[in-house]
CSV table of C-alpha atoms in Angstrom, one decimal:
chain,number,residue,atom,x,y,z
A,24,UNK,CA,22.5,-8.2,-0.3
A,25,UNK,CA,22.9,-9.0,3.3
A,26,UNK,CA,24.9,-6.4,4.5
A,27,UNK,CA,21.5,-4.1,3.6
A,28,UNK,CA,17.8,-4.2,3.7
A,29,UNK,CA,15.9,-4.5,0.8
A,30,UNK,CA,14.2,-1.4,-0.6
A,31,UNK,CA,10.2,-1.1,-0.9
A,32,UNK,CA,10.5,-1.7,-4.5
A,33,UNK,CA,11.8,-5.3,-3.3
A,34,UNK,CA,9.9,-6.3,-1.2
A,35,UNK,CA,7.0,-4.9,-3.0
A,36,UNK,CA,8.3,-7.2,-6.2
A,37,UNK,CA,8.7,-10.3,-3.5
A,38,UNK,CA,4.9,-10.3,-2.8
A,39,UNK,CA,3.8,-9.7,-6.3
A,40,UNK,CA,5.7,-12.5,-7.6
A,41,UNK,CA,7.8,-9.8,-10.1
A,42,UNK,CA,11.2,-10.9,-8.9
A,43,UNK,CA,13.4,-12.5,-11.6
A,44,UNK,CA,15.0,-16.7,-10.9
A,45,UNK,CA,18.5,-14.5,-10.2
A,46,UNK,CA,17.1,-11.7,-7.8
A,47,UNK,CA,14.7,-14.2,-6.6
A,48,UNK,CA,17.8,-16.8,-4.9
A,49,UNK,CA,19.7,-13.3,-4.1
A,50,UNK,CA,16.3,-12.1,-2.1
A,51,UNK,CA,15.5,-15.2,-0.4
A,52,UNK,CA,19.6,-15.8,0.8
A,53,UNK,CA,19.2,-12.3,2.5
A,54,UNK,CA,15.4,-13.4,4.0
A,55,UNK,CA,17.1,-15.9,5.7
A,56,UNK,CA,19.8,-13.9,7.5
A,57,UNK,CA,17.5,-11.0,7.9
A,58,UNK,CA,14.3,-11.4,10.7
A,59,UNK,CA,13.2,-7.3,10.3
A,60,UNK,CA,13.3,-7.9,6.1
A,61,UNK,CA,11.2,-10.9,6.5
A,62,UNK,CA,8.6,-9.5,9.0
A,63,UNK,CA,8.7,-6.6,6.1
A,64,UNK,CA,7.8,-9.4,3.8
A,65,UNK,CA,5.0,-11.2,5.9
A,66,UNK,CA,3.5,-7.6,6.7
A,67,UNK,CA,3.8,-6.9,3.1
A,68,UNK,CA,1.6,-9.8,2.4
A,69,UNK,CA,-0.8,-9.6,4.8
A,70,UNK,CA,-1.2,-6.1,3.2
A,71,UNK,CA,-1.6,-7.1,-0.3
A,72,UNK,CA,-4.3,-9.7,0.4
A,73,UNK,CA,-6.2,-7.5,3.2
A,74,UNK,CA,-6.4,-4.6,-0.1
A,75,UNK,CA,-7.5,-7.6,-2.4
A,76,UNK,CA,-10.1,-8.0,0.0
A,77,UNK,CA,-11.2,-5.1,1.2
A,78,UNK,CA,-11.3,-3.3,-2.4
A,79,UNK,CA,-13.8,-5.4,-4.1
A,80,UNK,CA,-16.6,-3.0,-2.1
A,81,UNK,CA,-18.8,-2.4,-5.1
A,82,UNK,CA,-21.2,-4.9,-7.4
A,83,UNK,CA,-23.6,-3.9,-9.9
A,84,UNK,CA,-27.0,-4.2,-9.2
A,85,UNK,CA,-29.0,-7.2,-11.0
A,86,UNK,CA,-30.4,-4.9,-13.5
A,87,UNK,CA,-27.3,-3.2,-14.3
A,88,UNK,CA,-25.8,-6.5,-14.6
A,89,UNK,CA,-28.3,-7.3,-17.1
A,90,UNK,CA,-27.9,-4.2,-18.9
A,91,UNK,CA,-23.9,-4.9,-19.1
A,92,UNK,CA,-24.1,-7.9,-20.4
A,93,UNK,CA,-26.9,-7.8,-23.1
A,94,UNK,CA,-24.1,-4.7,-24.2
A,95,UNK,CA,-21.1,-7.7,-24.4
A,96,UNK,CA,-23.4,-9.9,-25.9
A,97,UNK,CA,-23.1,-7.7,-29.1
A,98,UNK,CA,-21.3,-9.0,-31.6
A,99,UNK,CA,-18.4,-7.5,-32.6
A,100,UNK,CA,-18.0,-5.4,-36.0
A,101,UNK,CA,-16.3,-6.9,-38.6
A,102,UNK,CA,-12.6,-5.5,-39.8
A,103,UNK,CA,-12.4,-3.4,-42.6
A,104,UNK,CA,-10.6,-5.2,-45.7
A,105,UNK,CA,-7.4,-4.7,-46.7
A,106,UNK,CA,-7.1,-3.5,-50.3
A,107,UNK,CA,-4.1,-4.9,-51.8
A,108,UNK,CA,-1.4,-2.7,-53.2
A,109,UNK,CA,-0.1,-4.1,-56.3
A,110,UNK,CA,2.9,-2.7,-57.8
A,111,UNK,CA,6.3,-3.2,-55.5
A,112,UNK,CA,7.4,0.2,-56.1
A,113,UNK,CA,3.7,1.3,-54.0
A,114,UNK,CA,4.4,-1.7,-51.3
A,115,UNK,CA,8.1,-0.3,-50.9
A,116,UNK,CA,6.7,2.8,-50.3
A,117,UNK,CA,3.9,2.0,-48.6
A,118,UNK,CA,6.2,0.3,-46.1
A,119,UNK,CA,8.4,3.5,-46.1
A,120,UNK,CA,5.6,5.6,-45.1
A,121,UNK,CA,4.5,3.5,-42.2
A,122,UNK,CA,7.9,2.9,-40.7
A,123,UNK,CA,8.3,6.8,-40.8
A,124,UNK,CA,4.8,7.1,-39.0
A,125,UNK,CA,5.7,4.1,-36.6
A,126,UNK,CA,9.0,5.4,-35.4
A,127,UNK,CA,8.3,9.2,-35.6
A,128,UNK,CA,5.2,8.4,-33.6
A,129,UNK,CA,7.2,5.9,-30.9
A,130,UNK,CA,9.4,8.9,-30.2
A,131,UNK,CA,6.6,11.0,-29.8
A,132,UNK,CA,4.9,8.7,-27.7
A,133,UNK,CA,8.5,8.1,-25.4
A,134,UNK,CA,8.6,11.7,-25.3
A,135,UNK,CA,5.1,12.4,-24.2
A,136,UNK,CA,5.5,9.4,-21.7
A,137,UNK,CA,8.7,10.7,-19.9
A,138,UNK,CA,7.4,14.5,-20.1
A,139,UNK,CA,4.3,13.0,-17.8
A,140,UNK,CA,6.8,10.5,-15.9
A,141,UNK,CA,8.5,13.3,-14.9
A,142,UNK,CA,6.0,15.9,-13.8
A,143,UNK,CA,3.9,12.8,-12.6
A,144,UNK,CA,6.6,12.9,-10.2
A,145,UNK,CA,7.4,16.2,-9.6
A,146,UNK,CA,3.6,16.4,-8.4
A,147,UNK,CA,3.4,13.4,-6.5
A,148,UNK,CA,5.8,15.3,-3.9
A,149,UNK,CA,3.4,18.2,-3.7
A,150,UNK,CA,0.9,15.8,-2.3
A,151,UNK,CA,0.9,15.7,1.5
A,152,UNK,CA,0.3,12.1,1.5
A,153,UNK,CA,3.5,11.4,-0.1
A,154,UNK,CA,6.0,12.8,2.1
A,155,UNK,CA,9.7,12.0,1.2
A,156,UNK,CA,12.1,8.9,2.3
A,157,UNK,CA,14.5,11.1,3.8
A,158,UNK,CA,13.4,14.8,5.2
A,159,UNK,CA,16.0,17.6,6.1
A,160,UNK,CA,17.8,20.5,4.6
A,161,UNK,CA,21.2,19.1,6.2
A,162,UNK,CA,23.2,18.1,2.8
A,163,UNK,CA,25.2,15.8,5.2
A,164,UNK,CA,22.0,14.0,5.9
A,165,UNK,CA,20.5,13.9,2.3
A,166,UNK,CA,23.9,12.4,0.4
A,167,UNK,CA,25.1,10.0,3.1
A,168,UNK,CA,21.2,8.4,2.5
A,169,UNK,CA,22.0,7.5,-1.1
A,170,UNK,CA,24.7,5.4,-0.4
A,171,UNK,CA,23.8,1.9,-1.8
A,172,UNK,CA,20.7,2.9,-3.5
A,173,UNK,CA,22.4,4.4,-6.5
A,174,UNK,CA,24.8,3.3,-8.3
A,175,UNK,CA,26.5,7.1,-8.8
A,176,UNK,CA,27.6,9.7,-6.6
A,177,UNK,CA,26.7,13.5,-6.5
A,178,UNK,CA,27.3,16.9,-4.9
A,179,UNK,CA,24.9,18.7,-3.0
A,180,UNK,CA,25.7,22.3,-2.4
A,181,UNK,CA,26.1,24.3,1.0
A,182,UNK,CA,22.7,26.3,1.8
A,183,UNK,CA,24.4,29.2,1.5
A,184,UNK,CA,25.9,28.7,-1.6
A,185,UNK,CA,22.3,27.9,-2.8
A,186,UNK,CA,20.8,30.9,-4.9
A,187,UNK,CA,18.7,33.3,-3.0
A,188,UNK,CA,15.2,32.1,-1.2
A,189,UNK,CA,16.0,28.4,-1.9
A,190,UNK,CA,16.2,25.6,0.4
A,191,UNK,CA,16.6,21.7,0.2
A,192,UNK,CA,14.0,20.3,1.9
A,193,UNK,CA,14.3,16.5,0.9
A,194,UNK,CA,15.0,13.8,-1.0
A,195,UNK,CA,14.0,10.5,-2.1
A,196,UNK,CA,15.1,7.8,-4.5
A,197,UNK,CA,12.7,7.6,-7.0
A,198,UNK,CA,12.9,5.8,-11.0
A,199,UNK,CA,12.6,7.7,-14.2
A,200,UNK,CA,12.6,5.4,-17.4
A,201,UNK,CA,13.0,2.4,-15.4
A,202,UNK,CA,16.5,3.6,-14.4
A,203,UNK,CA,16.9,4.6,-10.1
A,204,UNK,CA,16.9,8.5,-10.1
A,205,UNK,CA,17.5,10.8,-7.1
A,206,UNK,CA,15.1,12.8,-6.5
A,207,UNK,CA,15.7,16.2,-4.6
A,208,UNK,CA,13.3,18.6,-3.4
A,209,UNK,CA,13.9,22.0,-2.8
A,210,UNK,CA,11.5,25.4,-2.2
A,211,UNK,CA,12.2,28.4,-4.2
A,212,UNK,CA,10.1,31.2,-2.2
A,213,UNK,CA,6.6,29.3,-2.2
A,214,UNK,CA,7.1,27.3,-4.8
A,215,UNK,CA,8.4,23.6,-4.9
A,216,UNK,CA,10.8,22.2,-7.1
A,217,UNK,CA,12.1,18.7,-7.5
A,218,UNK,CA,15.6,18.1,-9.3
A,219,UNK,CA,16.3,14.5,-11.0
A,220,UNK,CA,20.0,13.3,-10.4
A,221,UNK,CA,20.8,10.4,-13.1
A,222,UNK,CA,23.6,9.2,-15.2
A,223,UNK,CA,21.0,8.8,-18.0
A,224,UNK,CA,19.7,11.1,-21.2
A,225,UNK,CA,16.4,11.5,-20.1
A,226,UNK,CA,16.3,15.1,-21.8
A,227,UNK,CA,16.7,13.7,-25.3
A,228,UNK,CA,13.2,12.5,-24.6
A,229,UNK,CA,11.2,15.3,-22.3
A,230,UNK,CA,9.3,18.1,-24.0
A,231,UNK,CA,11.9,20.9,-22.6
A,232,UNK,CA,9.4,23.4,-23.4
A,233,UNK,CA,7.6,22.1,-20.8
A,234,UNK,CA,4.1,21.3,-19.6
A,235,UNK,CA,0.5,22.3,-18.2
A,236,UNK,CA,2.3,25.4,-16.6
A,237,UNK,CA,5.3,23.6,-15.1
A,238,UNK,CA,9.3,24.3,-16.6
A,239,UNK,CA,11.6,22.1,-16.9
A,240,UNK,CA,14.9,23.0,-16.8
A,241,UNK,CA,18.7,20.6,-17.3
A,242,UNK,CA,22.1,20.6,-16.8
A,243,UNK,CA,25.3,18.7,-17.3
A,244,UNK,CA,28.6,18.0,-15.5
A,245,UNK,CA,30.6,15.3,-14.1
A,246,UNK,CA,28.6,12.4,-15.9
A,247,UNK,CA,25.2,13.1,-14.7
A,248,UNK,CA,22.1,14.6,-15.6
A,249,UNK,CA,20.0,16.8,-13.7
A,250,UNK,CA,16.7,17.8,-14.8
A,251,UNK,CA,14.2,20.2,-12.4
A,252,UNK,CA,10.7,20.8,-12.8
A,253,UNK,CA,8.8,23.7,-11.1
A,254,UNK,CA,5.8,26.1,-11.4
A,255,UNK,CA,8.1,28.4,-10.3
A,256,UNK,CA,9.3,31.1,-13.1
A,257,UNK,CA,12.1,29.7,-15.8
A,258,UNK,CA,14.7,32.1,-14.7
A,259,UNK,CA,14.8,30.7,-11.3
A,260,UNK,CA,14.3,27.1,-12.2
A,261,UNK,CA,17.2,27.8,-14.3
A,262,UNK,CA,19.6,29.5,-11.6
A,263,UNK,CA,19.4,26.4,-9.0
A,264,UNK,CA,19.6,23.5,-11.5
A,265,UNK,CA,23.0,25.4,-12.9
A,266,UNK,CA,23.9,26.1,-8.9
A,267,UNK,CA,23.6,22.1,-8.9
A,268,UNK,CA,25.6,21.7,-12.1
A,269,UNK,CA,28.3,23.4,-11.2
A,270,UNK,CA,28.8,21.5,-8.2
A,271,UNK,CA,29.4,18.0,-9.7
B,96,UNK,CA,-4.4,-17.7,-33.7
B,97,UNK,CA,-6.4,-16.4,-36.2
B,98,UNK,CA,-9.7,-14.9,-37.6
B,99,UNK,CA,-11.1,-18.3,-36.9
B,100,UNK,CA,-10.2,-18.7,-33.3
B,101,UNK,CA,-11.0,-14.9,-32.8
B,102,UNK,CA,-14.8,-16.1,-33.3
B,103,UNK,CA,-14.4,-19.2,-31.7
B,104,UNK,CA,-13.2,-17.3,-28.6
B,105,UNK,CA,-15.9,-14.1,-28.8
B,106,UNK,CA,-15.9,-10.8,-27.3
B,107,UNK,CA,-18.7,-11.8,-24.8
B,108,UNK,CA,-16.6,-14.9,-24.1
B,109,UNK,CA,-13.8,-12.2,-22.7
B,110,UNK,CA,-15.6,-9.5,-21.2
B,111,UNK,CA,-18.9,-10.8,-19.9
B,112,UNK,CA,-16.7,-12.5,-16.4
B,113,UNK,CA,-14.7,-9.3,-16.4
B,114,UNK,CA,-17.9,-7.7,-15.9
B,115,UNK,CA,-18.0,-7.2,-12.2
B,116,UNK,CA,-14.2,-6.5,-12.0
B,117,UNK,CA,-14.6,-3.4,-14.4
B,118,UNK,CA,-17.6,-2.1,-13.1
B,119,UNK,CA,-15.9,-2.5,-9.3
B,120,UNK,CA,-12.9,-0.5,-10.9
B,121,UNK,CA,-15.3,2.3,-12.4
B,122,UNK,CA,-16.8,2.7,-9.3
B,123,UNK,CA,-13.9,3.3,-7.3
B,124,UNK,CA,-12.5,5.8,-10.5
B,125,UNK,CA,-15.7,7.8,-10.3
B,126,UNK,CA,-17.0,7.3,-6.7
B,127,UNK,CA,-20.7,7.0,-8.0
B,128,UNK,CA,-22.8,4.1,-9.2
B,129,UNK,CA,-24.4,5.1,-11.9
B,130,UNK,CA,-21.6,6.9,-13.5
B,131,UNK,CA,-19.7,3.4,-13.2
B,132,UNK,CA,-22.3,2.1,-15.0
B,133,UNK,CA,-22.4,4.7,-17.7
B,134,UNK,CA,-18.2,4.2,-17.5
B,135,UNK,CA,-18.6,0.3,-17.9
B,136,UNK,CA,-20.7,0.7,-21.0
B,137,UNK,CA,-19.0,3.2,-23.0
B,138,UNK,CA,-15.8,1.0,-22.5
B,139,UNK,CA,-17.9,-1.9,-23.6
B,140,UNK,CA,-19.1,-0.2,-27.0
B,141,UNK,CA,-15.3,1.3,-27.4
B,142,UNK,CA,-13.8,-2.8,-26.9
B,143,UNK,CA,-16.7,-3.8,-29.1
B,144,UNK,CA,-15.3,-1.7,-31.5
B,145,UNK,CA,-11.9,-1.7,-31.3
B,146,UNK,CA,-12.0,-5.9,-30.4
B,147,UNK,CA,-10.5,-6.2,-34.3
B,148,UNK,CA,-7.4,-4.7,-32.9
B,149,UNK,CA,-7.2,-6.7,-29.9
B,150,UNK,CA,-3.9,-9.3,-29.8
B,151,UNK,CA,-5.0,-12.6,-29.3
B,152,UNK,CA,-2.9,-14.3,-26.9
B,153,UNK,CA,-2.5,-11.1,-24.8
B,154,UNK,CA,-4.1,-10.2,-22.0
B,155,UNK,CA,-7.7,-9.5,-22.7
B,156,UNK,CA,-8.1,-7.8,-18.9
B,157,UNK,CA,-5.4,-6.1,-19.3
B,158,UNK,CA,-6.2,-4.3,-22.8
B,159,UNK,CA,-10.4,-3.8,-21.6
B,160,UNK,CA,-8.9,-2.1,-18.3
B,161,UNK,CA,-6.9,0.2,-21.1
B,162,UNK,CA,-10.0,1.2,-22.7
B,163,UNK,CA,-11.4,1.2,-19.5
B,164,UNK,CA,-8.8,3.8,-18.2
B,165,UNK,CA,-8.4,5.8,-21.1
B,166,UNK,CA,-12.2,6.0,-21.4
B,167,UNK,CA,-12.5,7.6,-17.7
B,168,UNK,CA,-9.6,9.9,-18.1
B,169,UNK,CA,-12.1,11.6,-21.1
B,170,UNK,CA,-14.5,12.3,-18.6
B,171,UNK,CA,-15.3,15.3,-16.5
B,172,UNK,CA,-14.6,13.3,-13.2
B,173,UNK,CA,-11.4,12.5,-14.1
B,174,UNK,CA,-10.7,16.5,-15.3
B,175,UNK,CA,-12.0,17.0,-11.4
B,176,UNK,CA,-9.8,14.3,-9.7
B,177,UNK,CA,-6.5,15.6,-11.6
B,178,UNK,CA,-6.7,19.2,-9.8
B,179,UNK,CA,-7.4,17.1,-6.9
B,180,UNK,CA,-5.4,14.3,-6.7
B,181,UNK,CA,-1.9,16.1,-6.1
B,182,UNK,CA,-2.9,19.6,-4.9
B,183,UNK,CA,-5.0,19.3,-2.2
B,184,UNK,CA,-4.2,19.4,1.1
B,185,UNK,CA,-4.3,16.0,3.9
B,186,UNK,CA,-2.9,17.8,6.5
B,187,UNK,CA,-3.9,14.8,9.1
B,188,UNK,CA,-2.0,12.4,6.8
B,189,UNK,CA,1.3,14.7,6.7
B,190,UNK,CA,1.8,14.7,10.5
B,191,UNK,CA,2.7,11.2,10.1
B,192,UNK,CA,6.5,10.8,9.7
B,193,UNK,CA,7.0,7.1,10.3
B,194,UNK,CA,4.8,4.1,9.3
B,195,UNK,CA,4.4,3.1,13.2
B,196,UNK,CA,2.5,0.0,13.0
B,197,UNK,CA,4.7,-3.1,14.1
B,198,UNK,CA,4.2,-6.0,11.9
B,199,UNK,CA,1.8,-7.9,14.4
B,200,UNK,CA,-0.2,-4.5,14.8
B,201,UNK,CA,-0.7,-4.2,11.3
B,202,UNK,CA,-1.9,-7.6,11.0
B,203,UNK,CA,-4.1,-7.5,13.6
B,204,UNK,CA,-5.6,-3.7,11.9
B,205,UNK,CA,-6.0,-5.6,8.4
B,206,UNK,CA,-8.4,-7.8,9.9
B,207,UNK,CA,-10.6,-4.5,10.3
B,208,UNK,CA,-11.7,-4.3,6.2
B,209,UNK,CA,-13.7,-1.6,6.7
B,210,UNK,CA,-10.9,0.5,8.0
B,211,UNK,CA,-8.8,-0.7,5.4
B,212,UNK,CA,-11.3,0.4,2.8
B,213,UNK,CA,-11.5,4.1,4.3
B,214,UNK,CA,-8.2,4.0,4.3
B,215,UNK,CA,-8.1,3.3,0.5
B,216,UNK,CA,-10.9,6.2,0.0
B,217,UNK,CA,-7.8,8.4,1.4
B,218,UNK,CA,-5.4,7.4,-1.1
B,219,UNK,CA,-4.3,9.7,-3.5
B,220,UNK,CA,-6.3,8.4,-6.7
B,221,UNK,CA,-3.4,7.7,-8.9
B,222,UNK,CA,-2.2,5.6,-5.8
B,223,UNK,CA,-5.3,4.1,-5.4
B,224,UNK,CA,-5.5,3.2,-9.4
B,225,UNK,CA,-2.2,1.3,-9.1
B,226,UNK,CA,-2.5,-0.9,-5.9
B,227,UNK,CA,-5.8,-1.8,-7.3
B,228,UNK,CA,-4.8,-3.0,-10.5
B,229,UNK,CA,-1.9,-4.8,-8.7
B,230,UNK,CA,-3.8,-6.9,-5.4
B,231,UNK,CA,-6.9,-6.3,-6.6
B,232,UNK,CA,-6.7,-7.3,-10.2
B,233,UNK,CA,-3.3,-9.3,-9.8
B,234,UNK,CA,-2.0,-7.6,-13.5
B,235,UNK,CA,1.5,-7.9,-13.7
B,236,UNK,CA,3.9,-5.1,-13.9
B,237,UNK,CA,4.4,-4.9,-17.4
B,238,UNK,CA,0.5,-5.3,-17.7
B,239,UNK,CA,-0.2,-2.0,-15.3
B,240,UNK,CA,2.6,-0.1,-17.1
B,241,UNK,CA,0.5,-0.8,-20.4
B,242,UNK,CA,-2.6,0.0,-18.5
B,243,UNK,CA,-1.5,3.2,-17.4
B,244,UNK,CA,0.7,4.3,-19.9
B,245,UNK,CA,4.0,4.8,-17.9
B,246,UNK,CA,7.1,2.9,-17.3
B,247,UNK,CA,7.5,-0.4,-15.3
B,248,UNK,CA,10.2,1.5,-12.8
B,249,UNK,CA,7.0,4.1,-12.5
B,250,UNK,CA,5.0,1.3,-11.6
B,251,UNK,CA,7.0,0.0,-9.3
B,252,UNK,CA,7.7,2.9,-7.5
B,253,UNK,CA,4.0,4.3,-7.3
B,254,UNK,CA,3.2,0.7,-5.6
B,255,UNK,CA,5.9,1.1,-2.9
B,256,UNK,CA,4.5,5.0,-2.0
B,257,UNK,CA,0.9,3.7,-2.7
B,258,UNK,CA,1.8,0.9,0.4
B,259,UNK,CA,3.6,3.0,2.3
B,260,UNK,CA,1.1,5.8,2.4
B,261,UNK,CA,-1.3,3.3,3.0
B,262,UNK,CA,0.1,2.0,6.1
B,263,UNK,CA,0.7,6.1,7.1
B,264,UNK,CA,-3.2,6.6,6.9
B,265,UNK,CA,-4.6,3.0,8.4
B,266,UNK,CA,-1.7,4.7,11.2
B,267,UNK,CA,-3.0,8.0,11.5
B,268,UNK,CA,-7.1,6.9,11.3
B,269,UNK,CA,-5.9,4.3,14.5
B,270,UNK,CA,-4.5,6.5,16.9
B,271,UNK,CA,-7.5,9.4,15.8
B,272,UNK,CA,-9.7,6.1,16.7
B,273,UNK,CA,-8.0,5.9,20.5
């Protein structure tokens, strides 16, 4: 812990009080060794309360107010009641029917969730606001940066080896179902595409099909996973993530 | 607890301190008073509604905020905010590579709230939604994932950008301010 400084997500997690007992004793070993972690810390803090502070701008007026609460005043309709089913052969198949629904719709939901996760991030990259942890088309930059943040290794092609028209242009380490992810960025003609590198089966859960206009596209080799999403047509999508593939 | 305590502790009981919180929250989702106000009510008739299916011993804030979110994402504000959220352009905001403020710099621009607050009007809205549920609201992690409907590792790692973007624009407005 020591030897590096803590990520965002840490030091983030320090302020908000998120950090587990063991993370918590690990985190505050390396605050004491480390003076530019804990001015990250203090600065962190006298962020968090400055937002608290300066983000309650806006109050109802009185009348409003009024009108609000006369509305939560209302009382509350009552449940609908349960009609007993009586015979055990129903209940067993009552109870068949809604663990069917329940698990069939918890996929769906995982599945919807990650779809969005995904292209929640993909499009987060597009923004201008948001521009990436580490910035260059130099492989030998990018992959050196992951070292310590992930707990896997992975190839990055030569940019000439890259298919035609397409350049890395960053990367950043990112998390997709709560698992750390690598996220690289490439451009494919004018079109941006962002690659997720994890050991993890995230496809069993994203709507391949894709969504709202974007592809998705995945590959396979040497353990990991890599999964790109792009407005840019299938085909092409489909030509760099197996250019990646092929060079774990 | 039960049916019993459900009446003992009443709807109005939950929501009516919440009141200014929410309506504070709308208001920064749809950037216009009255719509917050139309936002704050139609959550308040949905949770009136749907308060049968509320878990006591959960977090009431965090389940109205739900409503709340899933309520604004319906309307036609949100529909606008979506295209413009991620696609639009900040071309001021991308010239900044590096988070310059030192620590004692920063502290000393925090002091300025109203700069602060500009500088949350400039943050992506999905950003914006997060580190206001977070410092604003104080909901845990678990709660905002809920809230939003995505993963805690999604929550955590729209908080770090959310901060760090942030500290890019309260940057970027200061040295346009020189």
């Amino acid at each position: 812990m020591s030897a590096d400084h803590l990520l965002q997500e840490t030091i983030g997690a320090v302020v908000d009080g998120e950090l587990s007992r063991k993370d918590e004793v690990a985190v505050q070993a390396h605050l004491n060794e480390c003076h530019a972690c804990a001015l990250k810390v203090i600065a962190a803090g006298h962020l968090k309360s400055a937002t608290s502070r300066a983000a309650r701008s806006f109050a109802p007026s009185q009348e409003a107010l009024a009108r609000l609460t006369a509305m939560a005043q209302q009382t509350p309709p009552k449940r609908a009641t349960v009609v007993p089913i009586r015979t055990v052969k129903w209940t067993a198949a009552a109870a068949m029917f809604v663990l069917a629904i329940a698990f069939g719709g918890r996929m769906l939901r995982q599945s919807e969730t990650l779809s969005a996760e995904i292209l929640d991030e993909h499009l987060a990259t597009l923004s201008d606001a948001a521009s990436p942890e580490v910035l260059s088309s130099d492989r030998h930059t990018v992959k050196p940066w992951f070292q310590g943040k992930l707990p896997f290794s992975f190839n990055i092609p030569e940019q000439s080896a890259l298919p035609a028209d397409t350049a890395l242009i960053g990367a950043d380490l990112t998390y997709v179902n709560g698992k750390p992810t690598a996220l690289l960025l490439f451009t494919i003609h004018k079109h941006h595409a962002s690659v997720f590198v994890s050991q993890q089966q995230v496809s069993e859960f994203v709507h391949m099909s894709g969504r709202s206009g974007f592809h998705f596209s995945l590959g396979r080799g040497g353990g990991l996973e890599l999964l790109g999403v792009s407005d840019v047509n299938s085909a092409e999508l489909d030509a760099l993530v197996a250019n990646l593939t092929a060079a774990q | 607890m039960g049916s019993h305590a459900r009446e003992t502790i009443g709807f109005q009981d939950l929501a009516v301190p919440l009141l200014g919180s929410l309506y504070n929250h709308a208001q920064w989702l749809v950037r216009d008073p009255v719509e917050a106000e139309d936002l704050v009510q139609e959550t308040l008739t949905k949770a009136l509604r749907a308060f049968g299916s509320f878990e006591p011993g959960t977090n009431f804030k965090a389940w109205i905020y739900r409503i709340l979110r899933n309520t604004f994402l319906t309307s036609r504000t949100a529909i606008a905010n979506a295209r413009t959220v991620y696609l639009e352009d900040h071309p001021d905001v991308l010239e900044v590579a590096e988070p310059g403020l030192t620590p004692e710099a920063e502290v000393i621009k925090l002091n300025d709230l109203a700069a602060l607050r500009t500088a949350l009007e400039q943050l992506a809205p999905h950003l914006r939604e997060v580190i206001l549920l977070c410092d604003l609201e104080e909901l845990k992690y678990r709660e905002i994932a809920a809230v939003l409907d995505v993963p805690i590792g999604t929550v955590m790692s729209r908080l770090a950008r959310a901060r760090q973007n942030l500290r890019q624009i309260l940057t970027s407005n200061s040295g346009d301010s020189l």
